[in-house]
XYZ file of C-alpha atoms in Angstrom:
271
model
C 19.423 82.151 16.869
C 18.927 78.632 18.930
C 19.040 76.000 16.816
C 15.807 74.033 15.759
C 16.010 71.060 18.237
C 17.026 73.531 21.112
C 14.325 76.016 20.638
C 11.329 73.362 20.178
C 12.686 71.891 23.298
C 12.322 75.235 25.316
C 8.764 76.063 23.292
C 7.603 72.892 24.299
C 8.854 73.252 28.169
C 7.514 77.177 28.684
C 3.901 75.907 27.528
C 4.144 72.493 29.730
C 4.078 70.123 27.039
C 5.620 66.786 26.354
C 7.625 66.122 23.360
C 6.634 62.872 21.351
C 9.451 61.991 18.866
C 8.435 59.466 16.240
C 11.499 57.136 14.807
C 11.623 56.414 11.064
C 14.113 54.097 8.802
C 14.825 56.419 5.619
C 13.805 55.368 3.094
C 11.064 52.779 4.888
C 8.395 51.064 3.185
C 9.605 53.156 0.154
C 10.796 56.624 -0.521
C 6.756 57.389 -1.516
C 5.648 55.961 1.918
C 8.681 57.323 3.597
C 7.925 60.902 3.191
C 4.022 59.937 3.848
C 5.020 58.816 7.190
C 6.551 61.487 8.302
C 3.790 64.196 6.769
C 1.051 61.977 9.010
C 3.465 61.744 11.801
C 4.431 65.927 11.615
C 0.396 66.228 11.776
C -0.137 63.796 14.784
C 1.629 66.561 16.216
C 5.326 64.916 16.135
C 7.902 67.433 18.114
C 10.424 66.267 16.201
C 11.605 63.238 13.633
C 14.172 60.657 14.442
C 15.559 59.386 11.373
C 17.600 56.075 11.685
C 20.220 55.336 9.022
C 19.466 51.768 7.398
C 22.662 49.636 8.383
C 23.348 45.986 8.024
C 24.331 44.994 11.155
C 21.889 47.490 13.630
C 22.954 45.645 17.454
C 21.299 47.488 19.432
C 18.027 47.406 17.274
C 15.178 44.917 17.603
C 13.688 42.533 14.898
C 10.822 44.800 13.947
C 13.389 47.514 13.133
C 16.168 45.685 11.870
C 14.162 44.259 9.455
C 13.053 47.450 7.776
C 16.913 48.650 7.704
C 17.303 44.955 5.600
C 14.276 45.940 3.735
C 15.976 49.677 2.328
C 19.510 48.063 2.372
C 17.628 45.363 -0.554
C 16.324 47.963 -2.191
C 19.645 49.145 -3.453
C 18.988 52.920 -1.007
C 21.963 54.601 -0.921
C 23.554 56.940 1.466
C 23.125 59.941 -1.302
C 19.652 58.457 -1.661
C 19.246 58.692 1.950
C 20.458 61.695 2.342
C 18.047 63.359 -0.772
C 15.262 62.323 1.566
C 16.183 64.038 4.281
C 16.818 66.900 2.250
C 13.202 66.278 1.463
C 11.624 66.434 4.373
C 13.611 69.678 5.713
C 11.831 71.400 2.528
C 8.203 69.547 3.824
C 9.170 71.453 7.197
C 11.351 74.083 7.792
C 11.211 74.350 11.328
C 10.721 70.476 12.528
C 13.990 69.368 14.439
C 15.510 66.225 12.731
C 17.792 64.289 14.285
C 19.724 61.512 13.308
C 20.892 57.919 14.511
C 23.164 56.107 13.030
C 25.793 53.461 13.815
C 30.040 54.308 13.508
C 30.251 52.283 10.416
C 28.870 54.368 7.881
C 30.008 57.611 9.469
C 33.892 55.949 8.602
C 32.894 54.463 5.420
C 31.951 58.075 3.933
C 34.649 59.993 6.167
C 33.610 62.116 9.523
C 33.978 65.856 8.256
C 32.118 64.324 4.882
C 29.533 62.962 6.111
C 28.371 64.862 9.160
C 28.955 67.862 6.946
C 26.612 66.091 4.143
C 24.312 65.520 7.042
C 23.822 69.140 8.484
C 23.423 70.414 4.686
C 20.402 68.222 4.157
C 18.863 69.792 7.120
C 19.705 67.478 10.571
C 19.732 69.347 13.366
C 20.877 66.603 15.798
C 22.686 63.308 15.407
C 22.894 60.086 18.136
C 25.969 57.583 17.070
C 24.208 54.295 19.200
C 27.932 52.402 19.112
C 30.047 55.132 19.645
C 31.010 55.240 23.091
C 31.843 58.311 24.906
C 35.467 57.579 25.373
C 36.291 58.033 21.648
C 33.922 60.760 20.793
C 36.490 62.811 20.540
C 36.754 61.358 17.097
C 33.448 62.966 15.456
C 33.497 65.972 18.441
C 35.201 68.773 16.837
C 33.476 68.581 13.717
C 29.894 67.937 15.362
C 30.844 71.626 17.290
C 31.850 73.412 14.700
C 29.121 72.434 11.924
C 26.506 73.541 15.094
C 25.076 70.075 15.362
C 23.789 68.788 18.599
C 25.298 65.786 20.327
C 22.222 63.761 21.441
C 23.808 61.252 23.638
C 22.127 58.340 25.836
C 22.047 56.846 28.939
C 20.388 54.011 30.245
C 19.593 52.672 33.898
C 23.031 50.999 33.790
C 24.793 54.664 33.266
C 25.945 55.832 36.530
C 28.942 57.631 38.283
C 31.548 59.612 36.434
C 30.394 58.429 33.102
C 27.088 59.828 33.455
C 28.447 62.885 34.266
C 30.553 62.543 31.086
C 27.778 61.743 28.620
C 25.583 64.479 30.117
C 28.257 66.825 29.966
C 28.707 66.114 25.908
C 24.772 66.033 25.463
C 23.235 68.943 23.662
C 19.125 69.480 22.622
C 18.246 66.330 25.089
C 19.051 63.354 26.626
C 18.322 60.375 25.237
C 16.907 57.862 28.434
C 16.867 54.167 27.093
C 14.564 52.912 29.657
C 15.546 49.899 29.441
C 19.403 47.711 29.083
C 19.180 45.789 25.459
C 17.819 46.309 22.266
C 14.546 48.570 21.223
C 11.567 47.107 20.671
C 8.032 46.124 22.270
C 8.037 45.885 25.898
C 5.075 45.688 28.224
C 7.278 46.200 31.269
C 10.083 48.740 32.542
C 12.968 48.758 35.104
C 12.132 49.546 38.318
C 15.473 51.812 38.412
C 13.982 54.188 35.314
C 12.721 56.678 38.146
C 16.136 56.431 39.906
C 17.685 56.894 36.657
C 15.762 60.125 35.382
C 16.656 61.533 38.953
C 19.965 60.560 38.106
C 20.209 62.337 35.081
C 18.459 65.376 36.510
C 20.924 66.103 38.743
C 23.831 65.991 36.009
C 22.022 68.950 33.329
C 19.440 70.743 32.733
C 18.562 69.451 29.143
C 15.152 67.651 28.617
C 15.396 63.953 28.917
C 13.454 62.065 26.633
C 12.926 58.206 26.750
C 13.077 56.009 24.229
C 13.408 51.883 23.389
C 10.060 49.553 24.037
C 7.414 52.822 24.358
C 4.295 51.322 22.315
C 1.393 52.722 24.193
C -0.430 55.689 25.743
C -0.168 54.223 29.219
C 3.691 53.661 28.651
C 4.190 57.023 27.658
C 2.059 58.568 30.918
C 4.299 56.478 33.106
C 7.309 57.928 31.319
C 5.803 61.343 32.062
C 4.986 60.361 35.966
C 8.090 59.569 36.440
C 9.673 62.725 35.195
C 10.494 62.654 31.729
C 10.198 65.598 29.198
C 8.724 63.179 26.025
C 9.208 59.937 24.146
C 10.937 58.668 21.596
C 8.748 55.569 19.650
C 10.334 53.510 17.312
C 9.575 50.090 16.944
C 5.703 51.001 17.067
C 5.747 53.202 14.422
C 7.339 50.491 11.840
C 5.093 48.123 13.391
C 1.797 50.531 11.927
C 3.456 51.040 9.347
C 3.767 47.493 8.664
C 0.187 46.567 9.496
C -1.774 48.857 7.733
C -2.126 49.460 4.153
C -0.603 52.335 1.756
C -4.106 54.357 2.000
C -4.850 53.289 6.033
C -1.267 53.838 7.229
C -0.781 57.791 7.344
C -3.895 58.058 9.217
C -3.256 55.256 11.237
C 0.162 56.844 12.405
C -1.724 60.172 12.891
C -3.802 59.039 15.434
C -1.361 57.034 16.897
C 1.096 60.200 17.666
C -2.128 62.220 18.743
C -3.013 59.866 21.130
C 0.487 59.938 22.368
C 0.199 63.606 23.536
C -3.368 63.701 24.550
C -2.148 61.056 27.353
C 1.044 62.744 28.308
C -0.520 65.997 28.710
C -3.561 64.360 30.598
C -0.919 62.748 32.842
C 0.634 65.962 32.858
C -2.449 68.318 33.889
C -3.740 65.779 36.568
């Protein structure tokens, strides 16, 4: 049987959708507005949740974000903790692909076999390690293969050559496009090399490529979608609602956020 993230992918590509693939910080305002979140984000119509492990030091994150991984790490979450709401959310929605991002640090701190092991038990299906560079994957690859998890590597428009061929070779469920060199967060403006770089990747597999880092907007996410991509991956937005609306506002807020999302990809899509 394909695994979750695999199968929604195809679903999603034999009826000519796009995927829309909301970020959340576990355990983010609180483990009660967590797991709201993500129930107003799975009915927005969310393809699938990325779940980002709260960690001190989060480089390649931008304030917005960082700020809610301080904001857990205060609250005394721990990894167990973290891990009990994922296990959460799996039992919320049995077939929803979750996929994880974390950085190296607390993969070594708990021990690779433990904690990716840990991981796939509490129900992720894929798992992105931003700081780990190809080159010493080899590290976390053989137990990433055989617990069936799915390697969900990225690229961005500085990836090119032989190591793009690399990373897409390791890849597995999609590609993760940052569309833009940096850190995540709001941005108004993209690359002019994103096209080039989707082409790029296009050439190299066959997964979907979905991009991710400064999408914040329906128009944003249509362009992504002109110029090729499968879906989006929001981040920064979605803390920002979260932030900016009230306990009994936010769910709905997200909702319509994520709806609105699709509606403009597949408009994009059918014009």
């Amino acid at each position: 049987m394909p695994d979750r993230l695999t199968n929604t992918m195809k679903i999603l590509k034999e009826k000519g959708e796009k995927a829309v693939v909301p970020f959340l910080v576990l355990g983010y305002p609180n483990r009660k507005g967590f797991i709201e979140a993500a129930k107003a984000l799975i009915e927005g119509g969310a393809a699938a949740l990325e779940l980002g492990l709260p960690f001190s030091d989060p480089v390649a994150d931008g304030p917005i974000i960082e700020n809610a991984d301080r904001a857990v790490l205060a609250s005394g979450q721990t990894l167990d903790q973290a891990i009990g709401l994922i296990s959460i959310l799996r039992e919320l929605a049995p077939d929803l692909p979750l996929s994880l991002l974390t950085y190296f640090n607390p993969v070594l701190k708990r021990g690779i076999p433990k904690f990716l092991k840990d991981m796939k038990e509490a129900g992720i299906d894929g798992i992105t390690i931003v700081d780990l560079p190809p080159e010493e994957y080899s590290e976390v690859e053989p137990y990433i293969k055989e617990l069936g998890l799915a390697p969900v590597m990225l690229v961005s428009p500085l990836t090119a050559g032989d190591r793009l061929r690399t990373i897409c070779a390791m890849a597995s469920g999609f590609v993760y496009l940052v569309s833009r060199a940096g850190i995540t967060g709001l941005s108004a403006t993209y690359q002019d090399t994103l096209s080039h770089t989707l082409a790029s990747v296009r050439e190299q597999t066959s997964l979907p490529v979905l991009v991710g880092f400064g999408i914040s907007s329906s128009e944003q996410a249509r362009a992504m979608v002109a110029m090729g991509a499968d879906g989006v991956i929001v981040g920064s937005k979605i803390i920002d609602i979260i932030d900016s609306h009230d306990e009994g506002e936010m769910p709905h807020a997200l909702t319509d956020f994520v709806s609105g999302l699709k509606i403009a990809m597949s408009y994009n899509h059918v014009s």
